[in-house]
PDB file of C-alpha atoms in Angstrom:
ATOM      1  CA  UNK A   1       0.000   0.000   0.000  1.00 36.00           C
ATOM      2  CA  UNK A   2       1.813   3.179  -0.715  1.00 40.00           C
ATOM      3  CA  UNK A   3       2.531   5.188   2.169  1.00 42.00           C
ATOM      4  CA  UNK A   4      -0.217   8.056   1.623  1.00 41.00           C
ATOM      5  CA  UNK A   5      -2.704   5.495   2.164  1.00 44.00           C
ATOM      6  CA  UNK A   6      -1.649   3.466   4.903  1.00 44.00           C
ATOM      7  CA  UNK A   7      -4.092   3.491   7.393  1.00 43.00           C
ATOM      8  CA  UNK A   8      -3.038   5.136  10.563  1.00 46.00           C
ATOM      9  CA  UNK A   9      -6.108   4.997  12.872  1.00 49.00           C
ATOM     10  CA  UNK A  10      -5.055   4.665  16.147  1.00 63.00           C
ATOM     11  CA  UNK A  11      -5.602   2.102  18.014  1.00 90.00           C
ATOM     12  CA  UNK A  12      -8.343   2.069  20.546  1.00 85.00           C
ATOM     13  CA  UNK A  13      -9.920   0.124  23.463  1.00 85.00           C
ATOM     14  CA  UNK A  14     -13.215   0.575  25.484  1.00 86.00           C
ATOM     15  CA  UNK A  15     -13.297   0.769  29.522  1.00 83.00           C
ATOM     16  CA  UNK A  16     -16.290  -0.817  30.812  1.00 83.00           C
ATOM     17  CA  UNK A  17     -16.611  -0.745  34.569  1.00 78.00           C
ATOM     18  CA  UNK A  18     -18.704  -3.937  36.469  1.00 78.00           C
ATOM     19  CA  UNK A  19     -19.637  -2.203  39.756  1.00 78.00           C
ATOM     20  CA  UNK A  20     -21.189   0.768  40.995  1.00 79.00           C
ATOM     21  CA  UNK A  21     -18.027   1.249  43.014  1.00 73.00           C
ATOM     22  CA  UNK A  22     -15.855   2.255  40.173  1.00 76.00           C
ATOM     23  CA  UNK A  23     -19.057   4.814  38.083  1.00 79.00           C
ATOM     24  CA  UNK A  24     -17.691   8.035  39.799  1.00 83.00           C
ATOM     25  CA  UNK A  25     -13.876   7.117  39.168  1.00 85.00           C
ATOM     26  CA  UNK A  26     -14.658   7.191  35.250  1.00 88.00           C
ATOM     27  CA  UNK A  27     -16.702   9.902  35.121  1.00 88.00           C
ATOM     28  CA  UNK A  28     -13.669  11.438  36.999  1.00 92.00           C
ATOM     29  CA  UNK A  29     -12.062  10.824  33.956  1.00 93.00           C
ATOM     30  CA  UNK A  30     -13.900  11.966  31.645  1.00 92.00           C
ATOM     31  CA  UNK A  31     -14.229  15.276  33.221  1.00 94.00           C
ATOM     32  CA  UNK A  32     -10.816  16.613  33.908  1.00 96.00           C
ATOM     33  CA  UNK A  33      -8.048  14.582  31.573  1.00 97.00           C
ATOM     34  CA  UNK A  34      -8.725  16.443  28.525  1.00 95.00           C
ATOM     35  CA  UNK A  35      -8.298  19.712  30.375  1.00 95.00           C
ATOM     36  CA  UNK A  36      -4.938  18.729  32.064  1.00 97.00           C
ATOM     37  CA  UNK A  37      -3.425  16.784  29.249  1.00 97.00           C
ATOM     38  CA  UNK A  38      -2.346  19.480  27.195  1.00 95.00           C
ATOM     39  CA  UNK A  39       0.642  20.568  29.849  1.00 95.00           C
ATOM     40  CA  UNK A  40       1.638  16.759  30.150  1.00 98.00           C
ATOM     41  CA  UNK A  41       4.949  15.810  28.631  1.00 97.00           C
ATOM     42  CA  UNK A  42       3.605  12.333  28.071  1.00 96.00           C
ATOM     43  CA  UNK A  43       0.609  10.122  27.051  1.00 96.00           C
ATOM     44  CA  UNK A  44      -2.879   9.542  29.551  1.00 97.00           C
ATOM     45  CA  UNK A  45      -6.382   8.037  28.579  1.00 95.00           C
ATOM     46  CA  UNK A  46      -8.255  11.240  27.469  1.00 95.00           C
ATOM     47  CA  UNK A  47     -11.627   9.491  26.096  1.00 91.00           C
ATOM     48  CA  UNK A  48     -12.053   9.915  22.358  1.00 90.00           C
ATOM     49  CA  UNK A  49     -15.774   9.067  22.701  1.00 90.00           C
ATOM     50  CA  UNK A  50     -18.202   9.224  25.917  1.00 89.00           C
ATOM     51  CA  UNK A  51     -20.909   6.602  26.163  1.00 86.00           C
ATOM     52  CA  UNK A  52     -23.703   7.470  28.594  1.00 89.00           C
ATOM     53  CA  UNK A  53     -25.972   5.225  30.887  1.00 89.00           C
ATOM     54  CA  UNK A  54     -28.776   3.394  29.024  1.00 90.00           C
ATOM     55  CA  UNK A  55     -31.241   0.549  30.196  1.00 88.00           C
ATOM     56  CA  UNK A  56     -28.826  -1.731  28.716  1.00 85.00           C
ATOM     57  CA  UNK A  57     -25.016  -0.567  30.396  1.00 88.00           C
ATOM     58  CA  UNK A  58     -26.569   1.568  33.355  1.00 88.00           C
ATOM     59  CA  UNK A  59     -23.117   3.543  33.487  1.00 87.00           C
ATOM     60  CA  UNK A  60     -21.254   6.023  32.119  1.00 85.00           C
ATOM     61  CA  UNK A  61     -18.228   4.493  29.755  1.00 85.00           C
ATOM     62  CA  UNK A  62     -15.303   5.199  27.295  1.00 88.00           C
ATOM     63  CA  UNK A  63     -13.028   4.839  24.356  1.00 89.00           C
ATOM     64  CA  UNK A  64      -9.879   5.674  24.480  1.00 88.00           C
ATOM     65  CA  UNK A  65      -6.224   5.365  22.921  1.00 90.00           C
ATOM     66  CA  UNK A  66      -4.724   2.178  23.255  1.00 90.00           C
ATOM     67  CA  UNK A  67      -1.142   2.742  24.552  1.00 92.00           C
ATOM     68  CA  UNK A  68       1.546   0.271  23.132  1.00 89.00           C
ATOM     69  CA  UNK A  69       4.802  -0.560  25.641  1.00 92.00           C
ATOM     70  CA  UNK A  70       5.291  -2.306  29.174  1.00 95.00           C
ATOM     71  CA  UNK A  71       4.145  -1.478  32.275  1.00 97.00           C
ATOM     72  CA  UNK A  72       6.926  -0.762  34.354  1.00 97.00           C
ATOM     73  CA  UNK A  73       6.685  -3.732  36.257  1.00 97.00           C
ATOM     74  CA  UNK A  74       7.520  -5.407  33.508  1.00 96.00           C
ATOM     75  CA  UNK A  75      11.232  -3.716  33.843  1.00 96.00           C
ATOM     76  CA  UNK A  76      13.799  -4.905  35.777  1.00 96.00           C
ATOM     77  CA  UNK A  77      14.742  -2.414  38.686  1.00 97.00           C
ATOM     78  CA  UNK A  78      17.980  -1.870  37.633  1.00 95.00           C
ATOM     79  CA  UNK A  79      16.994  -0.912  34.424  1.00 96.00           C
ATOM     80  CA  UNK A  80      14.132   1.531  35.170  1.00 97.00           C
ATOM     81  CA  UNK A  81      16.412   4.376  35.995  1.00 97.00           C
ATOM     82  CA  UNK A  82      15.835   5.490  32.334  1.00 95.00           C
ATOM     83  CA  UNK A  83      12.863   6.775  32.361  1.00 98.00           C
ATOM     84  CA  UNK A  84      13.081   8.350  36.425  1.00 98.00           C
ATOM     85  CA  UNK A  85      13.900  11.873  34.765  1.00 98.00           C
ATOM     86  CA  UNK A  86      11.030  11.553  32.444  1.00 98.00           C
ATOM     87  CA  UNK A  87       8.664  10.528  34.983  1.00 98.00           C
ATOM     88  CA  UNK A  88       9.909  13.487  37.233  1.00 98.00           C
ATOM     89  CA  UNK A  89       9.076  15.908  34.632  1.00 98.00           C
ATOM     90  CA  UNK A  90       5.522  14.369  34.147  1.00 98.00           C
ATOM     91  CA  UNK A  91       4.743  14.626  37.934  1.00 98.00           C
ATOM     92  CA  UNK A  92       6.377  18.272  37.984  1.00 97.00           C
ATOM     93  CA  UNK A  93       4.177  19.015  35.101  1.00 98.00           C
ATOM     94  CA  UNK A  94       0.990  17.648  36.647  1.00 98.00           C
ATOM     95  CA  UNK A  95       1.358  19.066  40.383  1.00 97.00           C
ATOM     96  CA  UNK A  96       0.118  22.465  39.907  1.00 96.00           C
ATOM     97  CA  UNK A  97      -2.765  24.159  41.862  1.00 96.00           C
ATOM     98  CA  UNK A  98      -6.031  22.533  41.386  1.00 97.00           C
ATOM     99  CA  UNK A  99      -9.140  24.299  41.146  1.00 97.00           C
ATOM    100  CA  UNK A 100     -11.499  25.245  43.696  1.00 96.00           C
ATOM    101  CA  UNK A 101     -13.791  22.152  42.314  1.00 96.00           C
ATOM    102  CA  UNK A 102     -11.572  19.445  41.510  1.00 97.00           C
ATOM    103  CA  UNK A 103     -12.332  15.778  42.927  1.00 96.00           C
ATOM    104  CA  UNK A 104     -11.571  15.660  46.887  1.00 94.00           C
ATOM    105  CA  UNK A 105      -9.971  11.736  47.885  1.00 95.00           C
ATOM    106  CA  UNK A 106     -10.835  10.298  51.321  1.00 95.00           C
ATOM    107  CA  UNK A 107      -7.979   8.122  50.703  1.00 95.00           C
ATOM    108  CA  UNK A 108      -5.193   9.972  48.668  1.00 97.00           C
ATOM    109  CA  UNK A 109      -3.359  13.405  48.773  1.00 98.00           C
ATOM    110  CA  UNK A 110      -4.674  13.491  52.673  1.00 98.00           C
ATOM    111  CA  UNK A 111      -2.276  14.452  55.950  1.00 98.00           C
ATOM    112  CA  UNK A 112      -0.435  10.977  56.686  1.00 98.00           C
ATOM    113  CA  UNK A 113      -1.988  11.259  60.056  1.00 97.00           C
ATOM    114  CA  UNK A 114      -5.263  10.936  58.905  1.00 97.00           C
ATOM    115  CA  UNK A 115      -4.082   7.054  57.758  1.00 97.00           C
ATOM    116  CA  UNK A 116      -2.562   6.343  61.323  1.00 97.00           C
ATOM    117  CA  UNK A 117      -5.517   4.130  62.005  1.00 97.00           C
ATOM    118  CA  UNK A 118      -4.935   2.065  58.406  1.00 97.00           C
ATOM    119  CA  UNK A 119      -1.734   2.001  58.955  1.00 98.00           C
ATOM    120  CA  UNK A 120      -1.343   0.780  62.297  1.00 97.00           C
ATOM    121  CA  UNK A 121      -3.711  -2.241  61.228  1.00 97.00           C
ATOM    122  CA  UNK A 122      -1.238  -2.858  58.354  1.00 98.00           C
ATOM    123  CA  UNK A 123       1.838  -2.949  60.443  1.00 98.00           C
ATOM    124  CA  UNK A 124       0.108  -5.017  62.928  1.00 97.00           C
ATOM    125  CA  UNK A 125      -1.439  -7.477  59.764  1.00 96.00           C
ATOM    126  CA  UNK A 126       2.586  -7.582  58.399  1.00 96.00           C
ATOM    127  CA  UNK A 127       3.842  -8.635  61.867  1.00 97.00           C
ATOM    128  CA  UNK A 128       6.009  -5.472  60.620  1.00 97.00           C
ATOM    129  CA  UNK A 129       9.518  -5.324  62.665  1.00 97.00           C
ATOM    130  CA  UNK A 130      10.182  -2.400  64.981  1.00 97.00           C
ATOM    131  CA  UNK A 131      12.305  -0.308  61.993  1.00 97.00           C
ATOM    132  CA  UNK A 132       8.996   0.232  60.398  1.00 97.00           C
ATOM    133  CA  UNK A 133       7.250   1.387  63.533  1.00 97.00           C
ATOM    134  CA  UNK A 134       9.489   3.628  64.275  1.00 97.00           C
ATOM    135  CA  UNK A 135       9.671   4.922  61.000  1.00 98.00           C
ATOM    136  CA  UNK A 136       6.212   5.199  60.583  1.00 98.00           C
ATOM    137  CA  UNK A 137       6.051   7.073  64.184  1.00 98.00           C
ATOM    138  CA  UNK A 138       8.905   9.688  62.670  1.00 97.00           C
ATOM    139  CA  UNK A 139       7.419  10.417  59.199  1.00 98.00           C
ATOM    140  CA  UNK A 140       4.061  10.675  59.889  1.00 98.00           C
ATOM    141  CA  UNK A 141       4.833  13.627  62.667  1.00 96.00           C
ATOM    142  CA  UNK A 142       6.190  15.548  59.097  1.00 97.00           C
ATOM    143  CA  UNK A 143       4.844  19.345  58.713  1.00 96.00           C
ATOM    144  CA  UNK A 144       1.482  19.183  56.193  1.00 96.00           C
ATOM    145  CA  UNK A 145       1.522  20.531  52.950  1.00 95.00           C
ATOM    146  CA  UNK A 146       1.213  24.513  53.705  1.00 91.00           C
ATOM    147  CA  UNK A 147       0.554  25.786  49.984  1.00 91.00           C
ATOM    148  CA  UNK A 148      -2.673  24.970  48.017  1.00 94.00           C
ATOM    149  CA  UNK A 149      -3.773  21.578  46.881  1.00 97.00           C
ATOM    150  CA  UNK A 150      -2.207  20.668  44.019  1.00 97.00           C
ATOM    151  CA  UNK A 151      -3.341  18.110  40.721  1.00 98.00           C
ATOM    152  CA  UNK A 152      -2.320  14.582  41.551  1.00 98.00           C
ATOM    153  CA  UNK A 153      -2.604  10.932  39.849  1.00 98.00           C
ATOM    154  CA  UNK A 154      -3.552   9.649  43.195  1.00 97.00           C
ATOM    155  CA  UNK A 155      -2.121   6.378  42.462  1.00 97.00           C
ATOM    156  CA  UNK A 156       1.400   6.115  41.799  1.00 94.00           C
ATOM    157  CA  UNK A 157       2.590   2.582  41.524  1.00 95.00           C
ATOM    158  CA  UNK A 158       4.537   1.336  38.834  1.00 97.00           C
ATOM    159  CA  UNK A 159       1.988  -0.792  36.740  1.00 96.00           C
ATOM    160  CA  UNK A 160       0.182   2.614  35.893  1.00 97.00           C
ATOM    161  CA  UNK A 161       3.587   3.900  34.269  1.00 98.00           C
ATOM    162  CA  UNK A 162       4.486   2.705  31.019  1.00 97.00           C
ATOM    163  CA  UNK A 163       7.460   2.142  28.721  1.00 97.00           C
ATOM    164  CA  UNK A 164       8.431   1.882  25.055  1.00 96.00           C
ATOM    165  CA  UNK A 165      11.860   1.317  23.717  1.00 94.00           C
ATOM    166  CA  UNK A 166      13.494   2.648  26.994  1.00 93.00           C
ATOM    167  CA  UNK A 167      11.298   5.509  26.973  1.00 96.00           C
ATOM    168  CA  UNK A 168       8.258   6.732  29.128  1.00 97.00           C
ATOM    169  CA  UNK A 169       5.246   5.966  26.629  1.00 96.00           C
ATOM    170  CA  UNK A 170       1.885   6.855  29.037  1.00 97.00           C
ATOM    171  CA  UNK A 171       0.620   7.373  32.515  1.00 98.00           C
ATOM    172  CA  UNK A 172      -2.574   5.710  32.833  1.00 96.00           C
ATOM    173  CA  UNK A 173      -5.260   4.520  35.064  1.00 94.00           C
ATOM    174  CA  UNK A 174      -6.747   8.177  36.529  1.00 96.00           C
ATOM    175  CA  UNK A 175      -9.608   6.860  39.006  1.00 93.00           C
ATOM    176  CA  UNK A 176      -7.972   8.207  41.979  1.00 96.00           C
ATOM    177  CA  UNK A 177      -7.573  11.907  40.010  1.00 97.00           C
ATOM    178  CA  UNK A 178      -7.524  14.617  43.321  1.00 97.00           C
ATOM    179  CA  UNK A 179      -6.354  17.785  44.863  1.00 98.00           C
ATOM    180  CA  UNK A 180      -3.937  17.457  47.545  1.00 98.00           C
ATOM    181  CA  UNK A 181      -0.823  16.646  48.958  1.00 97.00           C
ATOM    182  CA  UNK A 182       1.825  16.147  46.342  1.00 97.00           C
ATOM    183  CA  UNK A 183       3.989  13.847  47.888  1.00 98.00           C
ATOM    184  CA  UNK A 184       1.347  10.702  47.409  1.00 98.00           C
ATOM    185  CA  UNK A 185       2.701  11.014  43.747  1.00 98.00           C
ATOM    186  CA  UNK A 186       6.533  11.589  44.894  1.00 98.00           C
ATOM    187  CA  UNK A 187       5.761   8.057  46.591  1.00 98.00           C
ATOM    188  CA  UNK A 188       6.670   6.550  43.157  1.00 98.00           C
ATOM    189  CA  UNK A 189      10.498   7.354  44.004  1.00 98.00           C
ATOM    190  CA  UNK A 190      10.562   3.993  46.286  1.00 98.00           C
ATOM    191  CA  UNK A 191       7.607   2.118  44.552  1.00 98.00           C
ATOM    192  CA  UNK A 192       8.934   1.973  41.131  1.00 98.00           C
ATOM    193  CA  UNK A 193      12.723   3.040  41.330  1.00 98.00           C
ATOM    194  CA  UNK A 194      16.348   1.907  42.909  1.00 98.00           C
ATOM    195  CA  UNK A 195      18.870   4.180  44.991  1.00 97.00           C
ATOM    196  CA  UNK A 196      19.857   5.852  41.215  1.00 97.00           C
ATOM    197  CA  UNK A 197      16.670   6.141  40.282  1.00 98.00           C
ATOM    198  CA  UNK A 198      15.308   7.469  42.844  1.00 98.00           C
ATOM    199  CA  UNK A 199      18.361  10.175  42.975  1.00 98.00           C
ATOM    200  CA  UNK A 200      17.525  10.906  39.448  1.00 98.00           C
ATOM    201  CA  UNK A 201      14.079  11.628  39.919  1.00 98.00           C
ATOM    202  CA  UNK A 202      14.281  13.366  43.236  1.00 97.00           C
ATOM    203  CA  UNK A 203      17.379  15.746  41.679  1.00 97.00           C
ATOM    204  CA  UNK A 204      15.266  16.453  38.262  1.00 97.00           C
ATOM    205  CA  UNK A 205      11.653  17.238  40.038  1.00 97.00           C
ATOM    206  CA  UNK A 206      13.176  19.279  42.295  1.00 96.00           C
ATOM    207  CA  UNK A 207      14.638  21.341  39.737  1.00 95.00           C
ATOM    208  CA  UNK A 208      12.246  21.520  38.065  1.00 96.00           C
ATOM    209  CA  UNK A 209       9.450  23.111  40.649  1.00 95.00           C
ATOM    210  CA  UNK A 210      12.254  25.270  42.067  1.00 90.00           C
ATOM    211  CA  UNK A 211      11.715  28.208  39.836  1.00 82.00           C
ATOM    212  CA  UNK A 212      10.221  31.814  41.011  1.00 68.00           C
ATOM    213  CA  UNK A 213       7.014  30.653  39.817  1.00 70.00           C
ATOM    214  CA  UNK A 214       6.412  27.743  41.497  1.00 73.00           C
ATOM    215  CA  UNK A 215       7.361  29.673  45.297  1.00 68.00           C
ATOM    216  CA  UNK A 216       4.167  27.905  46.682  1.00 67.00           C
ATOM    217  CA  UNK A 217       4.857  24.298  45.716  1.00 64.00           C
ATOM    218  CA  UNK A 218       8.546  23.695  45.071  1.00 71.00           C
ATOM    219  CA  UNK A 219      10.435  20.498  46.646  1.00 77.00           C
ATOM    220  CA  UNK A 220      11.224  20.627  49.941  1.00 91.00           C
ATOM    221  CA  UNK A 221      13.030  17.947  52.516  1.00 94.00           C
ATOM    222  CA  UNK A 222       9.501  17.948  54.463  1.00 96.00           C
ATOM    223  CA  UNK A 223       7.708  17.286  50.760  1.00 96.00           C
ATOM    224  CA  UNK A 224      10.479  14.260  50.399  1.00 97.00           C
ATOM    225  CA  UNK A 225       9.938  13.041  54.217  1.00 97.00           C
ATOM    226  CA  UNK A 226       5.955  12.899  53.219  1.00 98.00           C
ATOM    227  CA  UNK A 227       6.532  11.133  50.330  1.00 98.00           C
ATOM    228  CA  UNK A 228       8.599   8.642  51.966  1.00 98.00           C
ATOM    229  CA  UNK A 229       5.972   7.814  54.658  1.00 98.00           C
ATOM    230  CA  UNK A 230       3.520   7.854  51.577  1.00 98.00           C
ATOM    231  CA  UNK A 231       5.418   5.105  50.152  1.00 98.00           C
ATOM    232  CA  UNK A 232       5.926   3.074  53.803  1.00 98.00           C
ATOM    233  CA  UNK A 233       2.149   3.382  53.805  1.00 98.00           C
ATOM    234  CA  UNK A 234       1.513   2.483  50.254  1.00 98.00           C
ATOM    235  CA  UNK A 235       3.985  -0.567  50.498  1.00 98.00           C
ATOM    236  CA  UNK A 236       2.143  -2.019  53.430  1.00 98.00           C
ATOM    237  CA  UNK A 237      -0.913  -1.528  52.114  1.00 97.00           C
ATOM    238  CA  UNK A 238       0.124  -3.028  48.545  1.00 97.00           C
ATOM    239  CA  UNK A 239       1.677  -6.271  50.287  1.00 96.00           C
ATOM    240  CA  UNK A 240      -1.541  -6.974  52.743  1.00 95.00           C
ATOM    241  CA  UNK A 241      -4.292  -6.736  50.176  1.00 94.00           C
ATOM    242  CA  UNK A 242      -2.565  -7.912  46.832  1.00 92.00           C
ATOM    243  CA  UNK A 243      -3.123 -11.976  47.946  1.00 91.00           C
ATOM    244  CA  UNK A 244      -4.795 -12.642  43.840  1.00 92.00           C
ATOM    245  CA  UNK A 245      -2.110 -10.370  42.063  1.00 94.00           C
ATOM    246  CA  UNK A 246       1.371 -11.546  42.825  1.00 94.00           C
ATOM    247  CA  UNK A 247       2.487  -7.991  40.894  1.00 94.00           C
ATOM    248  CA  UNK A 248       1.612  -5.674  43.100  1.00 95.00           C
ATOM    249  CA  UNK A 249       2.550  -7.558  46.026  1.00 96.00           C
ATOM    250  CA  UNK A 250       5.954  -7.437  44.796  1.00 97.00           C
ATOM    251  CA  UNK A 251       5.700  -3.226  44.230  1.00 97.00           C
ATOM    252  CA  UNK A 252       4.673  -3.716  48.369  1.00 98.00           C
ATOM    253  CA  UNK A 253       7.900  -5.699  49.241  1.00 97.00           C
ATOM    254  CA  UNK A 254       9.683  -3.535  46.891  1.00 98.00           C
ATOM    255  CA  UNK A 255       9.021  -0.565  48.050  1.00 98.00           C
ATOM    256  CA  UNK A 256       9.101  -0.963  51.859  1.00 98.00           C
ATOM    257  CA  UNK A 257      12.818  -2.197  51.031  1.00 98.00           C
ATOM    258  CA  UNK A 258      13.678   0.691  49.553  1.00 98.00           C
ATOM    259  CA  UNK A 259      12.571   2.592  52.276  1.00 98.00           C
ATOM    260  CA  UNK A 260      13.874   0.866  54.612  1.00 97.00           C
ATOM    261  CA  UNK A 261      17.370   1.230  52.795  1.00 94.00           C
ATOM    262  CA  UNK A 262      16.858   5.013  52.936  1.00 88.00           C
ATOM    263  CA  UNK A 263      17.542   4.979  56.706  1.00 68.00           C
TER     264      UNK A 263
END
């Protein structure tokens, strides 16, 4: 076929959700990722076409870009470092003020105090050893975020990060979409990354967001500490609920490793 009529239609794929549960976290979707997609460096799942509820599907669904690569899971850790500076700049990108009406999370973006009560059930669930208590007891005594809520992904762990030919391709899976606390996101650093890649990304979003214009919400050691117990909680709660998918059990072990090698 000569090249000026190849056909280059995109690939595409249809989300269907199966509970009631998951019909606000699409609609979430829907809403705000065409709006905040067009300061993204990279790739997310802004829906080409909207269905709406019928008698039939009763809830609101989508089609959207298929992206082609590997979920960063797929990577080995050592390897992964090469994309930590690209995944900076997509979380630097994202974290900016929110609006007065974007999507509140009970669960994400929130004061690590207010998980205290989750958390202490994890660490008694994981039998976890005293380094983790005390950890837990240091971090979560961090100073809250002071400057206004900002955009976050809400859900930062590697299988919603992926990869093509070494390079970040697309940051998917938006159902946890909030204003808040951007350190939940920074929790990637010890979910998805090693010592180097976690210096790479820490060193590039911090430049990055420490520019005149960004006074309110640039990196600071108390943004890092948060992040840090973000990922201790994360990690626990990855390892005690992730029984039926052996992937994201391993992101749990991973990443309370890392942090614990961050002592």
């Amino acid at each position: 076929m000569p090249e000026a009529e190849m056909d280059v239609t995109p690939s595409l794929v249809t989300e269907l959700i199966r509970q009631q549960l998951a019909a606000e976290l699409i609609i979430k979707e829907q809403q705000w990722l065409s709006e905040l997609a067009g300061r993204l460096p990279v790739a997310i799942p802004v829906a080409v076409r909207v269905g709406r509820p019928t008698e039939e599907y009763p809830w609101f669904w989508s089609i959207g870009p298929w992206f082609d690569g590997d979920a960063l899971t797929e990577i080995p850790v050592p390897d992964r470092a090469g994309v930590a500076v690209e995944l900076a700049a997509f979380f630097a990108a994202l974290h900016r003020p929110a609006p007065a009406d974007a999507p509140n999370n009970p669960v994400r973006g929130i004061p690590l105090s207010v998980r205290a009560t989750l958390v202490a059930d994890h660490l008694d669930l994981l039998a976890a050893p005293p380094w983790m208590r005390t950890l837990w007891a240091d971090l979560v005594d961090t100073p809250e975020l002071t400057g206004p809520p900002q955009w976050l992904h809400g859900d930062p762990h590697p299988a919603n990060v992926l990869t093509k030919d070494g390079q970040l391709s697309a940051v998917i899976d938006f159902g946890d979409l909030c204003a808040g606390d951007p350190a939940t996101d920074l929790a990637v650093a010890w979910l998805a990354f090693d010592a180097e890649g976690r210096r790479q990304f820490h060193d590039h979003y911090s430049a990055l967001t420490d520019t005149d214009d960004r006074a309110d919400d640039r990196a600071d050691d108390n943004l890092w500490r948060r992040a840090r117990g973000w990922a201790l909680s994360l990690g626990m709660s990855l390892l005690a609920n992730s029984d039926d998918n052996p992937g994201l059990a391993a992101v749990g072990r991973h990443a309370l490793e890392q942090v614990r090698l961050d002592r």
